[in-house]
Tab-separated table of C-alpha atoms and ligand atoms in Angstrom:
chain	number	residue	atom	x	y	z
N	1	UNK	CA	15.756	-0.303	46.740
N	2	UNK	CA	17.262	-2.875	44.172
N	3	UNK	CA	15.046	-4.431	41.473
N	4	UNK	CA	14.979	-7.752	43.591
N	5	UNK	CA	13.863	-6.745	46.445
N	6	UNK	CA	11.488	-4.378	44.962
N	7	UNK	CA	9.424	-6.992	42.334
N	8	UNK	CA	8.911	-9.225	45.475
N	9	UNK	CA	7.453	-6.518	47.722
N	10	UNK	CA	5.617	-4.198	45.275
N	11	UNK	CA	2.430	-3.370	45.720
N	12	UNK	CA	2.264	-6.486	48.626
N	13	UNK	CA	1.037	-5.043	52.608
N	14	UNK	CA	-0.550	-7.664	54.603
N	15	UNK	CA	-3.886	-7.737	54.299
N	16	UNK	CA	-5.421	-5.539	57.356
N	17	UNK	CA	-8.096	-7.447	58.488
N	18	UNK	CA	-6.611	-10.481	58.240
N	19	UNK	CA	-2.653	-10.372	58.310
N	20	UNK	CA	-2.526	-12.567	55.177
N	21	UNK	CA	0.787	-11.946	53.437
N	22	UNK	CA	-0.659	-12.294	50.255
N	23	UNK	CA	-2.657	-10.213	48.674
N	24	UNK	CA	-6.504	-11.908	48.807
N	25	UNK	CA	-8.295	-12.145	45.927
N	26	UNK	CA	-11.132	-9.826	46.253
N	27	UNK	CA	-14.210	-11.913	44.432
N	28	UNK	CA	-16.751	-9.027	45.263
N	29	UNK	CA	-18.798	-6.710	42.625
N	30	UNK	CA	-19.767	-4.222	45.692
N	31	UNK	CA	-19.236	-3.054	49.119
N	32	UNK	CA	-21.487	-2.453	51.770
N	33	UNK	CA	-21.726	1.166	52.846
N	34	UNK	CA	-22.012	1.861	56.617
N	35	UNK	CA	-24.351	5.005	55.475
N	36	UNK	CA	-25.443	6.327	52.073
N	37	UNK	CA	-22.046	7.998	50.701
N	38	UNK	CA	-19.944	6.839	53.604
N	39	UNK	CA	-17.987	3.959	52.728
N	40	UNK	CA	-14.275	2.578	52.914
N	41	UNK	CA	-13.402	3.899	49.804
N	42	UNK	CA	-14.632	1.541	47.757
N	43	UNK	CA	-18.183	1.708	46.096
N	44	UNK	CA	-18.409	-0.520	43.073
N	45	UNK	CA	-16.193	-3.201	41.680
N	46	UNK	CA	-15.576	-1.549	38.675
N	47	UNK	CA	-13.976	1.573	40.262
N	48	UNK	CA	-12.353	0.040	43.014
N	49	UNK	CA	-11.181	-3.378	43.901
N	50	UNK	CA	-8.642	-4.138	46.563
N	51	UNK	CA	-6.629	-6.810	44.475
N	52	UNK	CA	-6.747	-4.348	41.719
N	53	UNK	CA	-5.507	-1.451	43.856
N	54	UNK	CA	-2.649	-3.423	45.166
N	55	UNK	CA	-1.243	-4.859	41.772
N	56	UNK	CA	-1.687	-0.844	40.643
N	57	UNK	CA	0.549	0.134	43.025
N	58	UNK	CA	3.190	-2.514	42.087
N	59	UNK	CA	3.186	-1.672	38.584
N	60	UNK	CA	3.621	1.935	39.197
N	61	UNK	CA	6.845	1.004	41.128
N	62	UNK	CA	8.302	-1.560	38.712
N	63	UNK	CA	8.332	1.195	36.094
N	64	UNK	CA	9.655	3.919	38.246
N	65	UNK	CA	6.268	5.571	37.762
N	66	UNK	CA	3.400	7.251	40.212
N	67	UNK	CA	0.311	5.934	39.228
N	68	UNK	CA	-0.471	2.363	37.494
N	69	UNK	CA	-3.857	1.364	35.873
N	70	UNK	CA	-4.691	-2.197	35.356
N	71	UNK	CA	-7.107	-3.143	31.876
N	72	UNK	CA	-8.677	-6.108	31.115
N	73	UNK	CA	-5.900	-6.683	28.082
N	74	UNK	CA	-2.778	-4.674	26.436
N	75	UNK	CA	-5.106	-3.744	23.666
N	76	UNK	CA	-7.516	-2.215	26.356
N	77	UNK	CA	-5.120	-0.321	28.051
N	78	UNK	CA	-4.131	0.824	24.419
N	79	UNK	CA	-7.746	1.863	23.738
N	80	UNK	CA	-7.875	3.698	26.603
N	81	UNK	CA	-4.871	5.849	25.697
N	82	UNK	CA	-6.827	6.327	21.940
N	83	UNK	CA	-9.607	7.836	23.841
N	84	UNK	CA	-7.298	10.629	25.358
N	85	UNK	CA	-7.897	12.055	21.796
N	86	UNK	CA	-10.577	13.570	19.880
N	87	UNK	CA	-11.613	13.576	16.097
N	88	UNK	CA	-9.221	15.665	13.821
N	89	UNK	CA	-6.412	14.906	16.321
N	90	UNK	CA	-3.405	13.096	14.711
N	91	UNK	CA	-0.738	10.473	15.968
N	92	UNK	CA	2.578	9.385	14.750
N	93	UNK	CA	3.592	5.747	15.484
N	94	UNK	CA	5.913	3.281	14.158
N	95	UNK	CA	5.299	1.025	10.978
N	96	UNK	CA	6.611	-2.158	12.610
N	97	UNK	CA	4.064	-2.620	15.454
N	98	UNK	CA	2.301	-5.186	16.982
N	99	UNK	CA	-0.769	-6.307	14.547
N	100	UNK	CA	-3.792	-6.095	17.283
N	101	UNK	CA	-2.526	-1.434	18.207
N	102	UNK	CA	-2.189	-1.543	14.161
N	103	UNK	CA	-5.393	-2.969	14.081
N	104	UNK	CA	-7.175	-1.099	16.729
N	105	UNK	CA	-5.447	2.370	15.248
N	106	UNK	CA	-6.686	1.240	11.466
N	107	UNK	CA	-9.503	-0.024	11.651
N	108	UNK	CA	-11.533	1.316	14.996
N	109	UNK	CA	-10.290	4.927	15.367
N	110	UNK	CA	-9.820	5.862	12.073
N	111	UNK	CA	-13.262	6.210	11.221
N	112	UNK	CA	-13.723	8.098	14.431
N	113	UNK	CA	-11.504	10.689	12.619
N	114	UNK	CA	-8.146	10.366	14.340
N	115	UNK	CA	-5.353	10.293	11.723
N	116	UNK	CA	-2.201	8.318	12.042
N	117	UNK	CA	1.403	8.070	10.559
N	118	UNK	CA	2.836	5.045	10.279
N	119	UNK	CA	6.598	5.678	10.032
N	120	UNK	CA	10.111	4.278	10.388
N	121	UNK	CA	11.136	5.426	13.721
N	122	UNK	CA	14.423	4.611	13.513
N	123	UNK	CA	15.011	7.695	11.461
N	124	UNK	CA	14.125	10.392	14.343
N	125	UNK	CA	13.616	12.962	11.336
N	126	UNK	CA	10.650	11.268	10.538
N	127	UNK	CA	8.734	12.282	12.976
N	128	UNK	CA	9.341	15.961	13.353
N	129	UNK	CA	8.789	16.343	9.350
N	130	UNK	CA	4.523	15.399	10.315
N	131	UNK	CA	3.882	17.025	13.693
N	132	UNK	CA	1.805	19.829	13.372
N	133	UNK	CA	-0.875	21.868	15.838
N	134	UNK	CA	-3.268	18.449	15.157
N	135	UNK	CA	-0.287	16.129	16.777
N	136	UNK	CA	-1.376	15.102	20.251
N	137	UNK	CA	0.461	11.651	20.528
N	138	UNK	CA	3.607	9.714	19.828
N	139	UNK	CA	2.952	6.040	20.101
N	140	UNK	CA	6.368	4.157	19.743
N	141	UNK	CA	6.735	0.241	20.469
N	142	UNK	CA	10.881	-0.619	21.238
N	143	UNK	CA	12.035	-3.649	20.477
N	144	UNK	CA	9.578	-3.925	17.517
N	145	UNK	CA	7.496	-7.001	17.093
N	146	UNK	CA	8.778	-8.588	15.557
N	147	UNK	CA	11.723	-7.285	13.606
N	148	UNK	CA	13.695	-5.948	16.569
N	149	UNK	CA	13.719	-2.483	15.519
N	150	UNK	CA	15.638	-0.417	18.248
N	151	UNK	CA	13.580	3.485	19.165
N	152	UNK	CA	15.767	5.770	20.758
N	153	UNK	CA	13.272	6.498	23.634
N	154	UNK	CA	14.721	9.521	24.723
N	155	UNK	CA	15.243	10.941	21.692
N	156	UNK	CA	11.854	10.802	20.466
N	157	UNK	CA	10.891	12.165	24.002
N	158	UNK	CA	12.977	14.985	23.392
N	159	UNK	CA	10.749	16.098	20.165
N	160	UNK	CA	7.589	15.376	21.918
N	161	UNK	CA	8.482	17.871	24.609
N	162	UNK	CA	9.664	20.422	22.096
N	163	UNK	CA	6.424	20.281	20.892
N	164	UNK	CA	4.559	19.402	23.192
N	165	UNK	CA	2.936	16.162	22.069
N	166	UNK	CA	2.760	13.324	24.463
N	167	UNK	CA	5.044	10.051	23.688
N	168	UNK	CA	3.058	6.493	24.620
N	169	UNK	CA	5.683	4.041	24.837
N	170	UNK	CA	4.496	0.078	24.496
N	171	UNK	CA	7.460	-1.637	26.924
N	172	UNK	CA	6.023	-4.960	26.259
N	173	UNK	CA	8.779	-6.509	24.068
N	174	UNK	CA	11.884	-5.337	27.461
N	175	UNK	CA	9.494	-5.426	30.469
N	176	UNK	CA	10.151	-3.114	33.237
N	177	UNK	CA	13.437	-5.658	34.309
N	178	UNK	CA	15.132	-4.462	30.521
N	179	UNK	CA	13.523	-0.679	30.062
N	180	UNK	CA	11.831	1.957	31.646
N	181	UNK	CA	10.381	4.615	29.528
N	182	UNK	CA	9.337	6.768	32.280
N	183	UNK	CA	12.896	7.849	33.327
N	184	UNK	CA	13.713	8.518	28.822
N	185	UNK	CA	10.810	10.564	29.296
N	186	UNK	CA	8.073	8.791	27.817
N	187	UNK	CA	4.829	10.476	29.836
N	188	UNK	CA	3.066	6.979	29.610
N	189	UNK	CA	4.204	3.347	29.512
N	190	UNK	CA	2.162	0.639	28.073
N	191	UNK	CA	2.361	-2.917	28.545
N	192	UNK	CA	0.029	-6.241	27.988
N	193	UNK	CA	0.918	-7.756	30.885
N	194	UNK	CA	-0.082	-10.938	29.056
N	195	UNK	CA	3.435	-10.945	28.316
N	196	UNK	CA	6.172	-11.214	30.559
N	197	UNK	CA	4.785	-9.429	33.794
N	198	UNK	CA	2.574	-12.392	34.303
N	199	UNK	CA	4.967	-14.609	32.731
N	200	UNK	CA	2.743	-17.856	32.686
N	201	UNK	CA	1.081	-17.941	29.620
N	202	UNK	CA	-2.065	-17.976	32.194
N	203	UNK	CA	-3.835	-14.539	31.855
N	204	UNK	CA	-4.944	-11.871	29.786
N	205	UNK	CA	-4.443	-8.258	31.145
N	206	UNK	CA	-2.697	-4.721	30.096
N	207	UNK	CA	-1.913	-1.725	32.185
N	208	UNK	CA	-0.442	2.153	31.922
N	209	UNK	CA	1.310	3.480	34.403
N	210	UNK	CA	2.473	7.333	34.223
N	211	UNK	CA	3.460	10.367	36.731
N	212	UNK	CA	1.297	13.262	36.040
N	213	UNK	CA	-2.084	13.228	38.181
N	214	UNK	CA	-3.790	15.331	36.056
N	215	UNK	CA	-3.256	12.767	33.063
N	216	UNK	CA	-3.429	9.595	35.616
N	217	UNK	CA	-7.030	11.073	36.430
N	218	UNK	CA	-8.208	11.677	32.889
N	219	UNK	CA	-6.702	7.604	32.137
N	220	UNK	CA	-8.624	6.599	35.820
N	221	UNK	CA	-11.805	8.352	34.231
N	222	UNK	CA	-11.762	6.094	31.040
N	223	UNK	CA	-10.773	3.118	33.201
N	224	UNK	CA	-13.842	3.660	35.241
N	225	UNK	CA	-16.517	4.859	32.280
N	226	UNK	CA	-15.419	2.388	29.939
N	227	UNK	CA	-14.980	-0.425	32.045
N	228	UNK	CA	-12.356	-2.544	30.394
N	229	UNK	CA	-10.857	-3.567	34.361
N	230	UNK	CA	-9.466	-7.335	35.127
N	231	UNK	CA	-11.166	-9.520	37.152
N	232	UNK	CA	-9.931	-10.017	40.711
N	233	UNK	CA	-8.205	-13.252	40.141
N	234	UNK	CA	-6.123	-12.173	37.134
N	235	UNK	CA	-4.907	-9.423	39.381
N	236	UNK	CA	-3.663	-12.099	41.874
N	237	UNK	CA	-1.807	-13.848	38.798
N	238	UNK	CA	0.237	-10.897	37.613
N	239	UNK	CA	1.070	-9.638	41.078
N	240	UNK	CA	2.340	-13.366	41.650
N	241	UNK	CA	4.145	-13.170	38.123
N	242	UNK	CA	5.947	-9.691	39.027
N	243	UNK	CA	7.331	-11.325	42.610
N	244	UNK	CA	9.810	-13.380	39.960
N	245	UNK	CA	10.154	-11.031	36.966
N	246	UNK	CA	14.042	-10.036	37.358
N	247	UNK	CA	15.025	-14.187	37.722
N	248	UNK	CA	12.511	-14.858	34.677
N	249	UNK	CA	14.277	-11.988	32.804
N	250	UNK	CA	17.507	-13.100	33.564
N	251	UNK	CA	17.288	-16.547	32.259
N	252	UNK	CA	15.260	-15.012	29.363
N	253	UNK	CA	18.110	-13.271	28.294
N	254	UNK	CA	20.728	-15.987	28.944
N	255	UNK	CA	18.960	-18.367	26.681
N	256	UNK	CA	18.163	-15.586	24.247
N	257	UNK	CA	21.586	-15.181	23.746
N	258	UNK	CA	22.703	-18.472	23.017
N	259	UNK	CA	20.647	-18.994	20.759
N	260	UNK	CA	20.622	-15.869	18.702
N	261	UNK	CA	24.456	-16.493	18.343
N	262	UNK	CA	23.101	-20.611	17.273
N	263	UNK	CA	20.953	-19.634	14.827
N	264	UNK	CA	23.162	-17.119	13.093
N	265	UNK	CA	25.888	-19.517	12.774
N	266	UNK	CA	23.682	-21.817	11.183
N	267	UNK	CA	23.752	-22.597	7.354
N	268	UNK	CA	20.372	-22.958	7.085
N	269	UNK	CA	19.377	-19.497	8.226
N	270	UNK	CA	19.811	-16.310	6.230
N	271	UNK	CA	19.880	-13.514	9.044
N	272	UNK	CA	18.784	-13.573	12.691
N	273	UNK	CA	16.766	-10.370	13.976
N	274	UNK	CA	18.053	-10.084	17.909
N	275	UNK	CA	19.095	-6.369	18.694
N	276	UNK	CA	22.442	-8.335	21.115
N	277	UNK	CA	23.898	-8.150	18.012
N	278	UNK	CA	27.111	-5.473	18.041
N	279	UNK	CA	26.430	-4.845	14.045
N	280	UNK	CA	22.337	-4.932	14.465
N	281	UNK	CA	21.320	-1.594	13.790
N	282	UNK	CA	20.097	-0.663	16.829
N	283	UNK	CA	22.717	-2.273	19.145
N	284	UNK	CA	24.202	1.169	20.225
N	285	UNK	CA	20.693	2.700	21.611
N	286	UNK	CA	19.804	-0.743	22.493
N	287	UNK	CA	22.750	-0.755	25.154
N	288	UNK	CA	22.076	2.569	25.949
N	289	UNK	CA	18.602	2.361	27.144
N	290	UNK	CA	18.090	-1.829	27.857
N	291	UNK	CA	19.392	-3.699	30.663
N	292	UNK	CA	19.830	-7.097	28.344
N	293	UNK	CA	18.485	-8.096	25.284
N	294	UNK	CA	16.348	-10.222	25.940
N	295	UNK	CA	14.319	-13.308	24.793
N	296	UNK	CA	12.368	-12.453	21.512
N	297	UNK	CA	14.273	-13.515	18.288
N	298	UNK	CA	13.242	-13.726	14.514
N	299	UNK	CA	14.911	-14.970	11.779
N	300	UNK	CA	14.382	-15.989	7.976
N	301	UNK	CA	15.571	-18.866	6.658
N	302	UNK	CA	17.821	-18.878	3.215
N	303	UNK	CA	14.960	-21.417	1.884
N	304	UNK	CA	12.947	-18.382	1.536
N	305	UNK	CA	9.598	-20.194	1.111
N	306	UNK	CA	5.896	-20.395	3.177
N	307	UNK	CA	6.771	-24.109	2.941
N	308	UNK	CA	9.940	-24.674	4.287
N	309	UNK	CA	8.875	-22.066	6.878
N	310	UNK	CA	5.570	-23.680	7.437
N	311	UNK	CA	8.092	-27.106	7.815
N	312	UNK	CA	9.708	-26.218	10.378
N	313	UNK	CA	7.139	-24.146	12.056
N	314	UNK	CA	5.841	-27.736	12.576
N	315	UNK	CA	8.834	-29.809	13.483
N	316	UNK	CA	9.733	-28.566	16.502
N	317	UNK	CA	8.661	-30.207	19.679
N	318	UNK	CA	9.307	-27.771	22.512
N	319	UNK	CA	8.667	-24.233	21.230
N	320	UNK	CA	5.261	-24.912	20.919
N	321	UNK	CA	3.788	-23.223	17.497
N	322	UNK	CA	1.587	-20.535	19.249
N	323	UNK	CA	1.003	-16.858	19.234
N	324	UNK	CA	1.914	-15.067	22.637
N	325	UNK	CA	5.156	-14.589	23.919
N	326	UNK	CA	7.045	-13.805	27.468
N	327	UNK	CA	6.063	-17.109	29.289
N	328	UNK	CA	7.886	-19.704	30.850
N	329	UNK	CA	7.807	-22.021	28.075
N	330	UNK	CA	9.324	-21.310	24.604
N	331	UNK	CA	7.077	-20.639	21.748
N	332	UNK	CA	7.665	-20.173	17.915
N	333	UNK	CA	5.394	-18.242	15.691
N	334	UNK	CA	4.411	-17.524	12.139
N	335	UNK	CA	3.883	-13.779	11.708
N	336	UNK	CA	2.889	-13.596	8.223
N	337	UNK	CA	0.395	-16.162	9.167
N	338	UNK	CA	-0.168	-15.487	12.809
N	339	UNK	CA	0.397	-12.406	14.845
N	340	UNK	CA	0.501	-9.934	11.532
N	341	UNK	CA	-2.195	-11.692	9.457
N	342	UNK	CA	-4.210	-8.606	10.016
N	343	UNK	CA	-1.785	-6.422	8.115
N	344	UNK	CA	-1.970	-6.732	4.352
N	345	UNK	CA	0.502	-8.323	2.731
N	346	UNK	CA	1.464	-5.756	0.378
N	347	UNK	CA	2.128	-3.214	3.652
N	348	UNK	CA	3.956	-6.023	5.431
N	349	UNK	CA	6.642	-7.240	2.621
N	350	UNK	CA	6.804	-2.709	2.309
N	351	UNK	CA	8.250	-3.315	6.133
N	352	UNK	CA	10.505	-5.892	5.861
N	353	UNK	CA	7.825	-8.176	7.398
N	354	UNK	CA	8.598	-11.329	5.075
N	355	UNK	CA	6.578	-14.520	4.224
N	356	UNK	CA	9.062	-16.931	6.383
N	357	UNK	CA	10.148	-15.045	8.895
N	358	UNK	CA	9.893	-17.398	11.782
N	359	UNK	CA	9.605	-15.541	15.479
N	360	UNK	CA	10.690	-16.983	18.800
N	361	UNK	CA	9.976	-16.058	22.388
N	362	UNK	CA	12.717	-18.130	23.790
N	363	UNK	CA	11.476	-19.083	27.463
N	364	UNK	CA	13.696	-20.476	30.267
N	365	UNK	CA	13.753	-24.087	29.796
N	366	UNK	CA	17.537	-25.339	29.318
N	367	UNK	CA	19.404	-23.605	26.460
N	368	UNK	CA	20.943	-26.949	25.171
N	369	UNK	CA	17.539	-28.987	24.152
N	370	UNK	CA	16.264	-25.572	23.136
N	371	UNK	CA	18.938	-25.190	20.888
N	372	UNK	CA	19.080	-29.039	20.058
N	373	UNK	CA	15.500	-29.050	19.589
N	374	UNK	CA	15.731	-26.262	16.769
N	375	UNK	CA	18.416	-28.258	14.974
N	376	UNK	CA	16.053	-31.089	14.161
N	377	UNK	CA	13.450	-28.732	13.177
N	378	UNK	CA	15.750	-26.650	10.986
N	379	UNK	CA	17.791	-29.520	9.700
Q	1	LIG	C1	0.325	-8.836	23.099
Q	1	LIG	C2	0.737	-7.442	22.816
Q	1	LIG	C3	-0.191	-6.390	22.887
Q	1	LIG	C4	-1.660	-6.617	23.185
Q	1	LIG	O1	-1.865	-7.123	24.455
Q	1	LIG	P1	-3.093	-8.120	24.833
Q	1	LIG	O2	-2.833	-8.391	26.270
Q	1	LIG	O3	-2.961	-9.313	23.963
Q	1	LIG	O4	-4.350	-7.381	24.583
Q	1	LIG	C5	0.280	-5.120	22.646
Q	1	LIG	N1	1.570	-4.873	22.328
Q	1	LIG	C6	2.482	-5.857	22.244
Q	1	LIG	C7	3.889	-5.529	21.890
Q	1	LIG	C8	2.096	-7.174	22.479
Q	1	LIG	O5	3.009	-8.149	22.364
């Protein structure tokens, strides 16, 4: 089945009792049980939830996986991968991630004694140089937020297997439409599906999908325990977001495009982070393992100042300054300030990360007052 055809049907039968075509929103905490212990296969809420199970299912088959898990945000679905693990276990990830894993990784599992390498994984001999019997997990995030660093997916895969670690893969940044870790061989996907699978800046949610059922029931058993699941309703929102995913990501790219090539032939702007780019440094594995480029672009501006980034952080009038990204509407953000506030400064000027770089999640409004409303910001 093409990609089309496959975001609008995913996960959607017609509801059984009732033929509705979409899926109904199932605002229930419990079931009733036609005798103790015999039931429909759904007991409690928090286990099992119709909407849930449906939107599961369709995120599973937009990332050419088995088995999808929905979490009540990216960073849950994160933590629930962090409890796979157990004290003295170690993970390698990259060192230009987003600022709420580096946060979760730093300063909530540290101190329950998991150890973690924060690397350039770009450089693939990075990562075989620390893996040792304590390894358990690769967490990689491709394109980087929010310098656009490229990971060759199925290179790092190829390590993990030699060595039997298992390689997390945060798909955020592409979406399912641009990459699919699962077929690199990644053995789990990640995604906030705050992002671009909902696509609406109207909901909070994060999910895993995977192919192994031995691992799918460990994640389902940490799902269930903890108890980090959506609500219901948000379920309803993403599965509606997916049905237009491929058109969204289209246009995304389209609009990224022109005006990565905009920006970089502006005077005003030093150098434009946007992996379309034949000379960026990860164009080649970029092509290789993304359908388009996308949306998501940062650049620094040759005033290299807070202020004259703060200026026109506030002098634009349709990228709205917010954090977020993957919606609709265009947005512009401050990471220094914003998004990677939680990462000291000294560790993010060490990563390139600097003071006015300016990030944009170009949405798919018209390119031509996107473009022409950047030019009266920058000047
Ligand atoms: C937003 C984001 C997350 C966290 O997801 P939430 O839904 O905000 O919890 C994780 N990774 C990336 C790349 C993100 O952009």
């Amino acid at each position: 089945m093409k990609i089309a055809t496959k975001y609008i049907h995913a996960g959607a039968e017609p509801d059984p009792s009732t033929g509705a075509i979409m899926t109904p929103i199932f605002q229930t905490s419990t079931y009733v049980q036609q005798a103790p212990g015999i039931n429909k296969g759904y007991e409690y809420a928090r286990s099992q939830n119709p909407t849930r199970k449906a939107l599961e299912d369709a995120y599973a088959q937009i990332e050419n996986g088995k088995f999808g898990l929905a979490f009540s945000s990216g960073v849950a679905a994160t933590d629930a991968v962090m409890k796979l693990l157990q004290p003295g276990n170690e993970v390698i990830c990259g060192n230009d991630m987003y600022g709420g894993t580096y946060r979760l990784f730093t300063k909530i599992y540290e101190k329950f004694g998991i150890k973690f390498h924060y690397i350039n994984m770009q450089n693939i001999n990075n990562i075989e140089a620390l893996i040792n019997n304590n390894t358990k997990l690769i967490w990689a995030e491709t394109p980087t937020n929010p310098l656009m660093n490229i990971v060759d997916i199925a290179a790092v895969s190829n390590i993990a297997k030699k060595h039997n670690v298992s390689l997390c893969v945060d798909n955020t940044f592409a979406s399912p439409y641009l990459q699919n870790p699962l077929n690199l061989g990644a053995d789990i996907v990640m995604h906030s599906a705050t992002k671009y699978l909902g696509g609406h800046s109207d909901v909070i949610q994060g999910c895993l999908v995977m192919n192994d059922v031995a691992l799918r029931e460990q994640l389902y058993f940490i799902q269930k325990s903890c108890g980090a699941v959506p609500g219901p309703q948000d379920c309803f929102l993403v599965l509606r977001g997916i049905k237009t995913l491929h058109v969204r990501m289209q246009r995304h790219c389209e609009n990224g495009e022109k005006i990565a090539h905009w920006l970089r032939n502006n005077n005003k702007v030093a150098k434009v982070y946007w992996p379309g780019f034949e000379d960026a440094a990860g164009h080649t594995v970029a092509k290789n393992q993304m359908q388009g480029f996308g949306g998501m672009i940062s650049f620094e501006l040759k005033n290299d100042s807070v202020e004259e980034a703060k200026r026109v952080l506030s002098s634009t009038h349709l990228f709205s300054l917010a954090e977020s990204l993957g919606g609709v509407e265009s947005l512009i953000n401050h990471p220094a300030s914003m998004t990677h506030a939680s990462i000291p400064k000294e560790e993010r000027i060490k990563n390139g990360l600097s003071d006015s770089l300016i990030r944009l999640s170009v949405g798919i409004e018209d390119a031509d007052d996107l473009i022409a409303d950047l030019q009266q910001a920058i000047g």
